[in-house]
Amino acid sequence: MDIILEVFDTFLFDRLYALLLPADSIDFSPNLNGNAATKTFSSMREAPTAYHPASQFLRLQPSPFAYMSAWSRNDLLRQALSLYLMTWLFGFVVYFVFASLSYIFIFDHATFTHPKYLKNQIRLEIRQTLIALPIIAIFTVPCFLGEVRGYAKLYDSPSEAPFSLYNYLQFPFFIMFTDFFIYWIHRGLHHPLVYKSLHKPHHKWIMPTPYASHAFHPLDGFAQSIPYHVFPFIFPLQKFAYVGLFTFINIWTIMIHDGEYVANSSIINGAACHTMHHLYFRFNYGQFTTLWDRLGGSYRQPNEELFNRQSKMSKVEWERQCKEVEKVQAEVEGDDDRNYGEEMSRSKKKVL
């Protein structure tokens, strides 16, 4: 994340910290002896003799504001605060931009009339996300801080990879590594000892919208992100690849909640597989693939009806879903405290 931090420093944080925590002020007026004032630009904060960019592929020359704050760019507390604000802002922007695009162009709005769609659900999903994101950012900062301060195995030039082919293999390797550990973390969050306190807030959405993608309990959301942060401390990862993968992860999380069942794949854990998880609780814990669900005995193939719009949105299919959902939900959670509201007040759309 040092590349992203350098971008934020250059265009936002240098100026902000210079304003909020300025170094000694500059005084260019001559003194009575006719000499220049003793407080000069260099005496405020000595500029580095050489600028060392975070990446050889992106050079952003620091502005004078970089040397006008009592907090230098390398200050531990400044980096921690900057990373916190950056993580919170990044999560907020990616969530709202891509969830909104998915909601407008992909999500099937007929879902509003599903019997298990909650009253004011989108508002509740967004509210839960706005609560979770700033708290998740607190737990994420130490991971990013370790990366920025050089403790991770992030590399810049492709020539620094362990071997040339690794520059390509790092992508499937990252996906498989994180998919394996997220499977077990996610499955663990369904254990009765922690499910109701940590993971149930995300399962409140039986028929999720794209805005449910980040609507977690904060500890739940961070727990499922741990493999992403651990990977670069164990294995080499190119810096720009890491930024790209981190962005992809957030977009993928939105995609598997969009309710558009395009991928009827036995390998990819797409929206259809994840919908089965939200409906029936005990299946399809994987993030990207169905491999670990198959090996762990928790895979459930999506119903064929989901891939045909007429059957997917039919009352017959919904009634069948509801009967099974209510049975499983009672076994897992006990009493249902969700507020479904009146079906006709949620939408004027006609159900097939």
GROMACS .gro file of C-alpha atoms in nm, residues 2-288:
model
  287
    2ASP     CA    1   0.302   0.233  -0.009
    3ILE     CA    2   0.214   0.330  -0.367
    4ILE     CA    3  -0.138   0.435  -0.273
    5LEU     CA    4  -0.011   0.612   0.038
    6GLU     CA    5   0.236   0.810  -0.175
    7VAL     CA    6  -0.046   0.917  -0.407
    8PHE     CA    7  -0.261   1.028  -0.112
    9ASP     CA    8   0.036   1.207   0.047
   10THR     CA    9   0.113   1.397  -0.271
   11PHE     CA   10  -0.239   1.511  -0.350
   12LEU     CA   11  -0.405   1.530  -0.008
   13PHE     CA   12  -0.219   1.446   0.312
   14ASP     CA   13   0.093   1.664   0.270
   15ARG     CA   14  -0.122   1.974   0.243
   16LEU     CA   15  -0.358   1.856   0.519
   17TYR     CA   16  -0.084   1.786   0.774
   18ALA     CA   17   0.097   2.108   0.683
   19LEU     CA   18  -0.224   2.291   0.770
   20LEU     CA   19  -0.312   2.098   1.086
   21LEU     CA   20   0.037   2.033   1.226
   22PRO     CA   21   0.266   2.293   1.075
   23ALA     CA   22   0.637   2.307   1.142
   24ASP     CA   23   0.795   2.640   1.243
   25SER     CA   24   0.658   2.915   1.021
   26ILE     CA   25   0.867   3.058   0.741
   27ASP     CA   26   0.986   3.415   0.781
   28PHE     CA   27   1.157   3.568   0.480
   29SER     CA   28   1.182   3.921   0.626
   30PRO     CA   29   1.532   4.057   0.702
   31ASN     CA   30   1.637   4.113   1.058
   32LEU     CA   31   1.785   4.437   1.196
   33ASN     CA   32   2.135   4.332   1.094
   34GLY     CA   33   2.026   4.291   0.734
   35ASN     CA   34   2.072   3.914   0.741
   36ALA     CA   35   1.811   3.670   0.630
   37ALA     CA   36   1.581   3.544   0.900
   38THR     CA   37   1.712   3.247   1.091
   39LYS     CA   38   1.398   3.044   1.024
   40THR     CA   39   1.429   2.923   0.670
   41PHE     CA   40   1.257   2.653   0.466
   42SER     CA   41   1.538   2.406   0.530
   43SER     CA   42   1.543   2.471   0.902
   44MET     CA   43   1.176   2.387   0.928
   45ARG     CA   44   1.222   2.037   0.797
   46GLU     CA   45   1.523   1.923   0.603
   47ALA     CA   46   1.425   1.796   0.261
   48PRO     CA   47   1.568   1.454   0.175
   49THR     CA   48   1.877   1.459  -0.042
   50ALA     CA   49   1.712   1.216  -0.287
   51TYR     CA   50   1.351   1.137  -0.360
   52HIS     CA   51   1.281   0.764  -0.342
   53PRO     CA   52   0.944   0.680  -0.499
   54ALA     CA   53   0.742   0.384  -0.377
   55SER     CA   54   0.763   0.242  -0.728
   56GLN     CA   55   0.993   0.298  -1.023
   57PHE     CA   56   0.682   0.296  -1.242
   58LEU     CA   57   0.518   0.594  -1.072
   59ARG     CA   58   0.710   0.909  -0.985
   60LEU     CA   59   0.529   1.182  -0.791
   61GLN     CA   60   0.770   1.455  -0.691
   62PRO     CA   61   0.680   1.584  -0.343
   63SER     CA   62   0.550   1.939  -0.325
   64PRO     CA   63   0.685   2.189  -0.070
   65PHE     CA   64   0.395   2.088   0.158
   66ALA     CA   65   0.573   1.755   0.214
   67TYR     CA   66   0.829   1.942   0.430
   68MET     CA   67   0.598   2.192   0.598
   69SER     CA   68   0.450   1.971   0.869
   70ALA     CA   69   0.582   1.864   1.207
   71TRP     CA   70   0.482   1.514   1.096
   72SER     CA   71   0.711   1.388   0.821
   73ARG     CA   72   0.594   1.130   0.572
   74ASN     CA   73   0.793   0.863   0.756
   75ASP     CA   74   0.637   0.936   1.096
   76LEU     CA   75   0.477   0.619   1.235
   77LEU     CA   76   0.169   0.792   1.378
   78ARG     CA   77   0.115   0.994   1.062
   79GLN     CA   78   0.136   0.680   0.848
   80ALA     CA   79  -0.108   0.498   1.077
   81LEU     CA   80  -0.362   0.781   1.065
   82SER     CA   81  -0.320   0.825   0.689
   83LEU     CA   82  -0.366   0.453   0.627
   84TYR     CA   83  -0.675   0.452   0.845
   85LEU     CA   84  -0.835   0.740   0.655
   86MET     CA   85  -0.723   0.591   0.324
   87THR     CA   86  -0.865   0.245   0.404
   88TRP     CA   87  -1.195   0.390   0.523
   89LEU     CA   88  -1.226   0.618   0.219
   90PHE     CA   89  -1.123   0.344  -0.027
   91GLY     CA   90  -1.374   0.100   0.119
   92PHE     CA   91  -1.648   0.362   0.118
   93VAL     CA   92  -1.590   0.466  -0.245
   94VAL     CA   93  -1.552   0.114  -0.386
   95TYR     CA   94  -1.859  -0.005  -0.195
   96PHE     CA   95  -2.091   0.276  -0.303
   97VAL     CA   96  -1.969   0.306  -0.660
   98PHE     CA   97  -1.971  -0.062  -0.754
   99ALA     CA   98  -2.268  -0.164  -0.540
  100SER     CA   99  -2.468   0.118  -0.698
  101LEU     CA  100  -2.360   0.021  -1.049
  102SER     CA  101  -2.457  -0.338  -0.977
  103TYR     CA  102  -2.788  -0.229  -0.826
  104ILE     CA  103  -2.875  -0.013  -1.128
  105PHE     CA  104  -2.755  -0.234  -1.412
  106ILE     CA  105  -2.745  -0.594  -1.285
  107PHE     CA  106  -2.957  -0.656  -0.976
  108ASP     CA  107  -3.307  -0.788  -1.048
  109HIS     CA  108  -3.545  -0.548  -0.876
  110ALA     CA  109  -3.819  -0.810  -0.877
  111THR     CA  110  -3.634  -0.946  -0.572
  112PHE     CA  111  -3.813  -0.673  -0.374
  113THR     CA  112  -4.129  -0.883  -0.386
  114HIS     CA  113  -3.967  -1.198  -0.252
  115PRO     CA  114  -4.132  -1.303   0.077
  116LYS     CA  115  -3.793  -1.304   0.250
  117TYR     CA  116  -3.693  -0.956   0.142
  118LEU     CA  117  -3.687  -0.731   0.449
  119LYS     CA  118  -3.870  -0.408   0.508
  120ASN     CA  119  -3.634  -0.114   0.431
  121GLN     CA  120  -3.362  -0.370   0.357
  122ILE     CA  121  -3.131  -0.157   0.142
  123ARG     CA  122  -3.132   0.120   0.401
  124LEU     CA  123  -3.048  -0.136   0.669
  125GLU     CA  124  -2.770  -0.288   0.457
  126ILE     CA  125  -2.610   0.052   0.398
  127ARG     CA  126  -2.643   0.143   0.765
  128GLN     CA  127  -2.469  -0.178   0.874
  129THR     CA  128  -2.191  -0.114   0.622
  130LEU     CA  129  -2.137   0.244   0.739
  131ILE     CA  130  -2.100   0.114   1.094
  132ALA     CA  131  -1.864  -0.167   0.994
  133LEU     CA  132  -1.622   0.005   0.755
  134PRO     CA  133  -1.454   0.252   0.997
  135ILE     CA  134  -1.411  -0.022   1.259
  136ILE     CA  135  -1.275  -0.274   1.009
  137ALA     CA  136  -1.027  -0.005   0.903
  138ILE     CA  137  -0.890   0.011   1.260
  139PHE     CA  138  -0.801  -0.360   1.253
  140THR     CA  139  -0.663  -0.332   0.899
  141VAL     CA  140  -0.418  -0.048   0.968
  142PRO     CA  141  -0.149  -0.260   1.145
  143CYS     CA  142  -0.136  -0.488   0.839
  144PHE     CA  143  -0.094  -0.200   0.596
  145LEU     CA  144   0.150  -0.027   0.830
  146GLY     CA  145   0.371  -0.336   0.831
  147GLU     CA  146   0.366  -0.338   0.450
  148VAL     CA  147   0.449   0.031   0.418
  149ARG     CA  148   0.738   0.002   0.665
  150GLY     CA  149   0.897  -0.281   0.472
  151TYR     CA  150   0.805  -0.594   0.666
  152ALA     CA  151   0.609  -0.759   0.384
  153LYS     CA  152   0.752  -0.936   0.079
  154LEU     CA  153   0.611  -0.688  -0.170
  155TYR     CA  154   0.836  -0.621  -0.468
  156ASP     CA  155   0.833  -0.356  -0.739
  157SER     CA  156   1.014  -0.468  -1.053
  158PRO     CA  157   0.913  -0.796  -1.222
  159SER     CA  158   1.284  -0.882  -1.221
  160GLU     CA  159   1.265  -0.905  -0.840
  161ALA     CA  160   1.024  -1.200  -0.854
  162PRO     CA  161   1.158  -1.538  -0.736
  163PHE     CA  162   1.145  -1.653  -1.100
  164SER     CA  163   1.000  -1.491  -1.411
  165LEU     CA  164   0.692  -1.715  -1.432
  166TYR     CA  165   0.599  -1.613  -1.077
  167ASN     CA  166   0.482  -1.276  -1.206
  168TYR     CA  167   0.190  -1.465  -1.360
  169LEU     CA  168   0.150  -1.744  -1.106
  170GLN     CA  169   0.112  -1.502  -0.816
  171PHE     CA  170  -0.248  -1.431  -0.921
  172PRO     CA  171  -0.391  -1.786  -0.910
  173PHE     CA  172  -0.166  -1.859  -0.610
  174PHE     CA  173  -0.316  -1.564  -0.420
  175ILE     CA  174  -0.670  -1.672  -0.512
  176MET     CA  175  -0.617  -2.033  -0.404
  177PHE     CA  176  -0.439  -1.938  -0.081
  178THR     CA  177  -0.706  -1.692   0.028
  179ASP     CA  178  -0.993  -1.912  -0.091
  180PHE     CA  179  -0.871  -2.199   0.129
  181PHE     CA  180  -0.837  -1.994   0.447
  182ILE     CA  181  -1.153  -1.789   0.396
  183TYR     CA  182  -1.344  -2.115   0.357
  184TRP     CA  183  -1.236  -2.229   0.703
  185ILE     CA  184  -1.276  -1.888   0.864
  186HIS     CA  185  -1.623  -1.851   0.715
  187ARG     CA  186  -1.720  -2.202   0.818
  188GLY     CA  187  -1.588  -2.132   1.167
  189LEU     CA  188  -1.807  -1.822   1.189
  190HIS     CA  189  -2.107  -2.052   1.152
  191HIS     CA  190  -2.015  -2.238   1.471
  192PRO     CA  191  -2.296  -2.197   1.726
  193LEU     CA  192  -2.058  -2.036   1.976
  194VAL     CA  193  -1.993  -1.734   1.753
  195TYR     CA  194  -2.259  -1.735   1.481
  196LYS     CA  195  -2.527  -1.528   1.653
  197SER     CA  196  -2.290  -1.265   1.789
  198LEU     CA  197  -2.059  -1.227   1.487
  199HIS     CA  198  -2.196  -1.370   1.162
  200LYS     CA  199  -2.573  -1.347   1.198
  201PRO     CA  200  -2.573  -0.971   1.113
  202HIS     CA  201  -2.463  -1.065   0.760
  203HIS     CA  202  -2.718  -1.346   0.738
  204LYS     CA  203  -2.993  -1.105   0.822
  205TRP     CA  204  -3.015  -1.060   0.446
  206ILE     CA  205  -3.172  -1.385   0.319
  207MET     CA  206  -3.230  -1.226  -0.021
  208PRO     CA  207  -2.931  -0.990  -0.036
  209THR     CA  208  -2.881  -0.692  -0.263
  210PRO     CA  209  -2.538  -0.563  -0.376
  211TYR     CA  210  -2.546  -0.330  -0.074
  212ALA     CA  211  -2.533  -0.636   0.154
  213SER     CA  212  -2.183  -0.718   0.028
  214HIS     CA  213  -2.003  -0.529   0.305
  215ALA     CA  214  -2.285  -0.531   0.562
  216PHE     CA  215  -2.099  -0.733   0.827
  217HIS     CA  216  -2.030  -0.723   1.195
  218PRO     CA  217  -1.689  -0.545   1.197
  219LEU     CA  218  -1.503  -0.841   1.349
  220ASP     CA  219  -1.664  -1.075   1.098
  221GLY     CA  220  -1.564  -0.851   0.808
  222PHE     CA  221  -1.205  -0.824   0.926
  223ALA     CA  222  -1.174  -1.195   1.009
  224GLN     CA  223  -1.262  -1.289   0.652
  225SER     CA  224  -1.004  -1.041   0.519
  226ILE     CA  225  -0.713  -1.178   0.726
  227PRO     CA  226  -0.584  -1.416   0.452
  228TYR     CA  227  -0.555  -1.123   0.209
  229HIS     CA  228  -0.331  -0.937   0.453
  230VAL     CA  229  -0.126  -1.239   0.562
  231PHE     CA  230  -0.033  -1.347   0.210
  232PRO     CA  231   0.221  -1.068   0.130
  233PHE     CA  232   0.398  -1.129   0.461
  234ILE     CA  233   0.459  -1.492   0.366
  235PHE     CA  234   0.489  -1.490  -0.012
  236PRO     CA  235   0.626  -1.238  -0.263
  237LEU     CA  236   0.367  -1.019  -0.432
  238GLN     CA  237   0.420  -0.742  -0.684
  239LYS     CA  238   0.303  -0.405  -0.552
  240PHE     CA  239   0.066  -0.314  -0.833
  241ALA     CA  240  -0.064  -0.671  -0.840
  242TYR     CA  241  -0.150  -0.637  -0.472
  243VAL     CA  242  -0.341  -0.313  -0.527
  244GLY     CA  243  -0.526  -0.472  -0.820
  245LEU     CA  244  -0.611  -0.785  -0.623
  246PHE     CA  245  -0.728  -0.583  -0.325
  247THR     CA  246  -0.964  -0.388  -0.552
  248PHE     CA  247  -1.080  -0.707  -0.726
  249ILE     CA  248  -1.162  -0.868  -0.391
  250ASN     CA  249  -1.398  -0.587  -0.298
  251ILE     CA  250  -1.568  -0.591  -0.637
  252TRP     CA  251  -1.600  -0.970  -0.630
  253THR     CA  252  -1.768  -0.946  -0.288
  254ILE     CA  253  -2.029  -0.718  -0.444
  255MET     CA  254  -2.071  -0.943  -0.748
  256ILE     CA  255  -2.160  -1.254  -0.547
  257HIS     CA  256  -2.441  -1.057  -0.380
  258ASP     CA  257  -2.591  -0.912  -0.698
  259GLY     CA  258  -2.850  -1.187  -0.749
  260GLU     CA  259  -2.776  -1.224  -1.120
  261TYR     CA  260  -2.700  -1.592  -1.171
  262VAL     CA  261  -2.481  -1.586  -1.481
  263ALA     CA  262  -2.218  -1.844  -1.388
  264ASN     CA  263  -2.377  -2.189  -1.363
  265SER     CA  264  -2.034  -2.332  -1.296
  266SER     CA  265  -1.927  -2.629  -1.090
  267ILE     CA  266  -1.596  -2.451  -1.018
  268ILE     CA  267  -1.669  -2.081  -0.968
  269ASN     CA  268  -1.842  -1.979  -0.648
  270GLY     CA  269  -2.054  -1.711  -0.811
  271ALA     CA  270  -2.372  -1.531  -0.712
  272ALA     CA  271  -2.588  -1.843  -0.749
  273CYS     CA  272  -2.368  -2.044  -0.510
  274HIS     CA  273  -2.359  -1.759  -0.261
  275THR     CA  274  -2.735  -1.714  -0.281
  276MET     CA  275  -2.767  -2.079  -0.175
  277HIS     CA  276  -2.550  -1.991   0.123
  278HIS     CA  277  -2.772  -1.698   0.226
  279LEU     CA  278  -3.085  -1.907   0.178
  280TYR     CA  279  -2.976  -2.230   0.343
  281PHE     CA  280  -2.694  -2.120   0.576
  282ARG     CA  281  -2.489  -2.443   0.589
  283PHE     CA  282  -2.352  -2.462   0.236
  284ASN     CA  283  -2.104  -2.291   0.001
  285TYR     CA  284  -1.865  -2.118   0.241
  286GLY     CA  285  -1.600  -2.059  -0.027
  287GLN     CA  286  -1.514  -1.717  -0.165
  288PHE     CA  287  -1.393  -1.779  -0.519
   0.00000   0.00000   0.00000
